[in-house]
């Protein structure tokens, strides 16, 4: 779309409310004077324009800047934010959660997933067939960590899968979506020179199968001489996809522009 939403953002995640408002969450390099803080861009016109908002998390004993926002709108309309952080008494980061009624001011809830032998980070969480599922990355190596929960609060570790161990998925999963077609789909990326964004589907939230589709690659992005930030020459990563009220899909992704 040739639209630059933010020049300092990473790990985006998108949700759409019942009345069609888009909330795009991301980690910003500097938000209102805070380093590596979470912000939200809000759109009421299907992503044509955005209003930028601060995101706050009150309570808890967080000792590192919260990042990697992962948001789910619950059945009652409240916002559940999962985020990567380290809290007092823990030696490694994990996934924690907070709740909000307006999508901006969150109250800390507790620890969702933590294991001292893994560096768990950057979650993607969804509700599927009466169960909550989460997949994350392991900061120590190129691997996915899968977990599940009955209440969406505390998650139980299911398995760890290194990249290349499964023939089905050999790229990083970063965002899931359940479309109106009822198919559970996760979008992901690789960091090759081709910078491809691909997808996989699942029937159980744990086992994923590559769809064999390249949705976007560096060779397919629009290149223009008059918009310098659109010179996407290094990578494409962290795709966030949402289905809008008109049935169309919006994708937001991260790239690095030429300096």
Short mmCIF file of C-alpha atoms in Angstrom, two decimals:
data_model
loop_
_atom_site.label_atom_id
_atom_site.label_comp_id
_atom_site.label_asym_id
_atom_site.label_seq_id
_atom_site.Cartn_x
_atom_site.Cartn_y
_atom_site.Cartn_z
CA UNK A 1 0.00 0.00 0.00
CA UNK A 2 3.10 2.28 0.16
CA UNK A 3 2.07 3.25 3.70
CA UNK A 4 4.67 3.53 6.43
CA UNK A 5 2.87 3.19 9.75
CA UNK A 6 5.91 3.65 11.98
CA UNK A 7 9.63 4.09 11.35
CA UNK A 8 10.70 2.58 14.67
CA UNK A 9 8.41 -0.40 15.21
CA UNK A 10 8.91 -4.13 15.68
CA UNK A 11 6.87 -7.29 16.41
CA UNK A 12 3.43 -5.96 15.36
CA UNK A 13 0.14 -7.63 16.29
CA UNK A 14 -3.33 -6.66 15.08
CA UNK A 15 -6.90 -7.17 16.30
CA UNK A 16 -10.23 -5.85 15.03
CA UNK A 17 -13.15 -5.03 17.35
CA UNK A 18 -16.75 -5.96 16.60
CA UNK A 19 -17.40 -2.43 15.37
CA UNK A 20 -14.48 -2.61 12.94
CA UNK A 21 -11.82 -0.58 14.77
CA UNK A 22 -8.28 -1.85 14.14
CA UNK A 23 -5.81 -1.92 17.03
CA UNK A 24 -2.24 -2.41 15.81
CA UNK A 25 0.15 -3.06 18.70
CA UNK A 26 3.93 -2.92 18.39
CA UNK A 27 7.15 -2.44 20.31
CA UNK A 28 8.61 1.01 19.62
CA UNK A 29 12.22 2.05 20.02
CA UNK A 30 11.22 5.17 21.94
CA UNK A 31 7.62 5.79 23.00
CA UNK A 32 6.92 8.96 25.00
CA UNK A 33 10.49 8.90 26.31
CA UNK A 34 10.43 5.21 27.26
CA UNK A 35 12.86 2.82 25.59
CA UNK A 36 11.37 -0.32 24.00
CA UNK A 37 7.80 0.43 25.08
CA UNK A 38 4.53 -0.90 23.69
CA UNK A 39 2.36 1.43 21.61
CA UNK A 40 -0.83 1.10 19.59
CA UNK A 41 -1.87 2.56 16.26
CA UNK A 42 -5.67 2.72 15.99
CA UNK A 43 -7.62 2.98 12.75
CA UNK A 44 -11.34 3.54 12.25
CA UNK A 45 -11.20 3.49 8.44
CA UNK A 46 -9.74 0.07 7.56
CA UNK A 47 -6.15 1.20 7.92
CA UNK A 48 -6.24 4.28 5.69
CA UNK A 49 -5.14 6.49 8.60
CA UNK A 50 -3.94 5.87 12.15
CA UNK A 51 -4.07 7.53 15.56
CA UNK A 52 -1.12 6.73 17.83
CA UNK A 53 -1.68 5.81 21.47
CA UNK A 54 0.38 4.93 24.52
CA UNK A 55 -0.12 1.50 26.08
CA UNK A 56 0.33 1.20 29.84
CA UNK A 57 0.58 -1.83 32.13
CA UNK A 58 -0.09 -1.18 35.82
CA UNK A 59 0.76 -3.52 38.66
CA UNK A 60 3.12 -6.49 38.78
CA UNK A 61 6.86 -6.60 39.41
CA UNK A 62 8.17 -6.25 35.85
CA UNK A 63 11.93 -5.54 35.83
CA UNK A 64 12.46 -5.34 32.06
CA UNK A 65 10.62 -3.31 29.42
CA UNK A 66 7.55 -5.29 28.23
CA UNK A 67 7.65 -6.09 24.53
CA UNK A 68 6.35 -8.34 21.75
CA UNK A 69 2.65 -7.47 22.24
CA UNK A 70 0.24 -10.32 21.50
CA UNK A 71 -3.42 -9.30 21.91
CA UNK A 72 -6.65 -11.27 21.90
CA UNK A 73 -10.15 -9.80 22.20
CA UNK A 74 -12.06 -12.09 24.55
CA UNK A 75 -15.71 -13.08 24.16
CA UNK A 76 -16.77 -10.42 26.68
CA UNK A 77 -15.08 -7.70 24.58
CA UNK A 78 -12.12 -7.11 26.91
CA UNK A 79 -8.57 -7.03 25.61
CA UNK A 80 -6.05 -9.63 26.80
CA UNK A 81 -2.41 -8.63 26.26
CA UNK A 82 0.34 -11.24 26.38
CA UNK A 83 3.85 -9.80 26.38
CA UNK A 84 7.50 -10.74 26.82
CA UNK A 85 9.14 -9.52 30.02
CA UNK A 86 11.24 -10.50 32.98
CA UNK A 87 9.75 -10.18 36.47
CA UNK A 88 11.29 -10.07 39.90
CA UNK A 89 12.35 -13.52 41.11
CA UNK A 90 12.81 -14.98 37.60
CA UNK A 91 16.20 -15.38 35.92
CA UNK A 92 14.88 -15.49 32.36
CA UNK A 93 12.12 -13.75 30.46
CA UNK A 94 8.77 -15.36 29.86
CA UNK A 95 5.25 -14.54 28.72
CA UNK A 96 2.99 -12.54 31.05
CA UNK A 97 -0.54 -11.20 30.63
CA UNK A 98 -2.63 -8.12 31.39
CA UNK A 99 -6.26 -7.11 30.75
CA UNK A 100 -7.98 -3.94 29.59
CA UNK A 101 -11.45 -2.66 28.77
CA UNK A 102 -10.27 0.04 26.34
CA UNK A 103 -7.27 -1.70 24.71
CA UNK A 104 -4.80 0.88 26.02
CA UNK A 105 -4.69 0.88 29.84
CA UNK A 106 -3.89 -2.67 30.98
CA UNK A 107 -3.75 -4.19 34.46
CA UNK A 108 -1.16 -6.88 35.13
CA UNK A 109 -2.64 -10.36 35.58
CA UNK A 110 0.20 -12.82 36.04
CA UNK A 111 2.55 -15.30 34.44
CA UNK A 112 1.27 -17.19 31.40
CA UNK A 113 4.30 -19.29 30.38
CA UNK A 114 7.81 -19.59 31.80
CA UNK A 115 10.52 -22.24 31.84
CA UNK A 116 13.96 -21.58 33.27
CA UNK A 117 15.67 -23.80 30.69
CA UNK A 118 14.20 -21.82 27.75
CA UNK A 119 14.29 -18.15 26.83
CA UNK A 120 10.60 -17.86 25.95
CA UNK A 121 9.65 -14.77 23.96
CA UNK A 122 7.37 -13.28 21.29
CA UNK A 123 4.13 -15.23 21.72
CA UNK A 124 1.13 -15.71 19.46
CA UNK A 125 -2.03 -16.78 21.27
CA UNK A 126 -5.47 -17.88 20.09
CA UNK A 127 -8.62 -19.69 21.20
CA UNK A 128 -9.45 -22.76 19.12
CA UNK A 129 -12.02 -25.48 19.78
CA UNK A 130 -12.48 -24.82 23.51
CA UNK A 131 -8.74 -24.53 24.22
CA UNK A 132 -6.25 -21.67 24.34
CA UNK A 133 -3.03 -22.24 22.38
CA UNK A 134 0.22 -20.35 22.31
CA UNK A 135 3.37 -20.65 20.26
CA UNK A 136 6.51 -18.69 21.03
CA UNK A 137 10.13 -18.45 19.99
CA UNK A 138 13.10 -19.67 22.01
CA UNK A 139 15.65 -16.87 22.27
CA UNK A 140 18.49 -19.37 22.60
CA UNK A 141 18.00 -20.97 19.19
CA UNK A 142 15.75 -21.11 16.12
CA UNK A 143 12.90 -23.06 17.66
CA UNK A 144 9.18 -22.89 18.37
CA UNK A 145 7.70 -23.60 21.79
CA UNK A 146 4.06 -24.75 21.94
CA UNK A 147 1.74 -24.56 24.97
CA UNK A 148 -1.96 -24.77 25.80
CA UNK A 149 -4.38 -23.59 28.47
CA UNK A 150 -8.01 -24.12 29.47
CA UNK A 151 -8.51 -20.63 30.92
CA UNK A 152 -6.09 -18.47 28.91
CA UNK A 153 -4.18 -17.53 32.06
CA UNK A 154 -1.65 -20.26 32.89
CA UNK A 155 -0.27 -22.26 29.95
CA UNK A 156 1.22 -25.75 30.04
CA UNK A 157 4.28 -26.56 27.94
CA UNK A 158 3.53 -29.07 25.16
CA UNK A 159 6.65 -29.33 23.05
CA UNK A 160 9.69 -27.59 21.62
CA UNK A 161 10.50 -27.97 17.95
CA UNK A 162 13.74 -26.78 16.43
CA UNK A 163 13.71 -25.32 12.97
CA UNK A 164 14.31 -28.08 10.46
CA UNK A 165 13.14 -30.90 12.75
CA UNK A 166 9.77 -30.86 11.03
CA UNK A 167 9.44 -31.07 7.27
CA UNK A 168 6.20 -29.11 7.54
CA UNK A 169 7.59 -25.82 8.88
CA UNK A 170 11.09 -24.44 8.34
CA UNK A 171 10.40 -20.77 8.96
CA UNK A 172 9.39 -18.62 11.94
CA UNK A 173 5.68 -18.52 12.78
CA UNK A 174 4.67 -15.10 14.07
CA UNK A 175 0.92 -14.52 13.81
CA UNK A 176 -2.21 -16.67 13.58
CA UNK A 177 -5.66 -15.85 12.27
CA UNK A 178 -9.00 -17.65 12.18
CA UNK A 179 -10.76 -16.34 9.11
CA UNK A 180 -14.47 -16.36 8.35
CA UNK A 181 -13.79 -19.55 6.38
CA UNK A 182 -13.05 -21.24 9.73
CA UNK A 183 -9.49 -22.17 8.76
CA UNK A 184 -6.76 -21.73 11.39
CA UNK A 185 -3.80 -20.17 9.61
CA UNK A 186 -0.44 -18.89 10.88
CA UNK A 187 1.75 -16.49 8.94
CA UNK A 188 5.51 -16.61 9.24
CA UNK A 189 8.76 -15.52 7.69
CA UNK A 190 12.29 -16.52 6.92
CA UNK A 191 15.35 -14.30 7.02
CA UNK A 192 16.79 -15.36 3.67
CA UNK A 193 17.81 -12.88 1.00
CA UNK A 194 14.41 -13.47 -0.61
CA UNK A 195 12.61 -12.25 2.51
CA UNK A 196 9.54 -14.43 2.09
CA UNK A 197 6.31 -14.31 4.10
CA UNK A 198 4.55 -17.67 4.03
CA UNK A 199 1.77 -19.47 5.91
CA UNK A 200 0.77 -22.77 7.46
CA UNK A 201 -2.55 -24.28 8.54
CA UNK A 202 -3.47 -26.45 11.50
CA UNK A 203 -6.40 -28.51 12.74
CA UNK A 204 -5.27 -28.82 16.36
CA UNK A 205 -3.27 -25.63 17.07
CA UNK A 206 -0.05 -27.59 17.56
CA UNK A 207 0.81 -29.44 14.34
CA UNK A 208 1.22 -27.06 11.40
CA UNK A 209 1.50 -27.76 7.67
CA UNK A 210 3.15 -25.43 5.19
CA UNK A 211 0.68 -24.17 2.58
CA UNK A 212 3.44 -23.79 0.00
CA UNK A 213 2.41 -20.19 -0.74
CA UNK A 214 4.65 -17.13 -0.82
CA UNK A 215 2.30 -14.28 0.11
CA UNK A 216 4.94 -11.56 -0.09
CA UNK A 217 8.64 -11.37 -0.89
CA UNK A 218 11.22 -8.65 -1.40
CA UNK A 219 10.95 -9.14 -5.14
CA UNK A 220 7.18 -8.50 -4.99
CA UNK A 221 7.10 -5.34 -2.86
CA UNK A 222 6.59 -2.05 -4.63
CA UNK A 223 9.81 -0.15 -5.25
CA UNK A 224 9.60 3.59 -5.85
CA UNK A 225 12.28 6.25 -6.15
CA UNK A 226 10.39 9.00 -4.35
CA UNK A 227 9.64 7.06 -1.12
CA UNK A 228 13.00 6.18 0.41
CA UNK A 229 11.58 4.14 3.29
CA UNK A 230 10.01 1.77 0.78
CA UNK A 231 13.45 0.60 -0.36
CA UNK A 232 12.96 -2.74 1.34
CA UNK A 233 16.28 -4.40 0.67
CA UNK A 234 17.16 -6.30 3.83
CA UNK A 235 14.34 -8.48 5.16
CA UNK A 236 10.61 -8.96 5.63
CA UNK A 237 9.53 -10.29 9.02
CA UNK A 238 6.87 -10.41 11.73
CA UNK A 239 3.75 -10.38 9.54
CA UNK A 240 0.54 -9.43 11.36
CA UNK A 241 -2.69 -10.18 9.51
CA UNK A 242 -6.30 -9.31 10.34
CA UNK A 243 -9.57 -9.80 8.51
CA UNK A 244 -11.58 -6.59 8.19
CA UNK A 245 -15.34 -6.18 8.35
CA UNK A 246 -15.64 -6.06 4.56
CA UNK A 247 -14.00 -9.50 4.33
CA UNK A 248 -10.65 -8.27 3.03
CA UNK A 249 -7.35 -8.93 4.79
CA UNK A 250 -4.81 -6.39 6.00
CA UNK A 251 -1.15 -7.34 6.48
CA UNK A 252 1.40 -5.30 8.41
CA UNK A 253 5.04 -6.38 8.41
CA UNK A 254 8.50 -5.20 9.49
CA UNK A 255 11.33 -4.32 7.17
CA UNK A 256 14.54 -2.29 7.35
CA UNK A 257 14.87 0.69 5.05
CA UNK A 258 18.10 1.84 3.50
CA UNK A 259 19.87 4.50 5.53
#
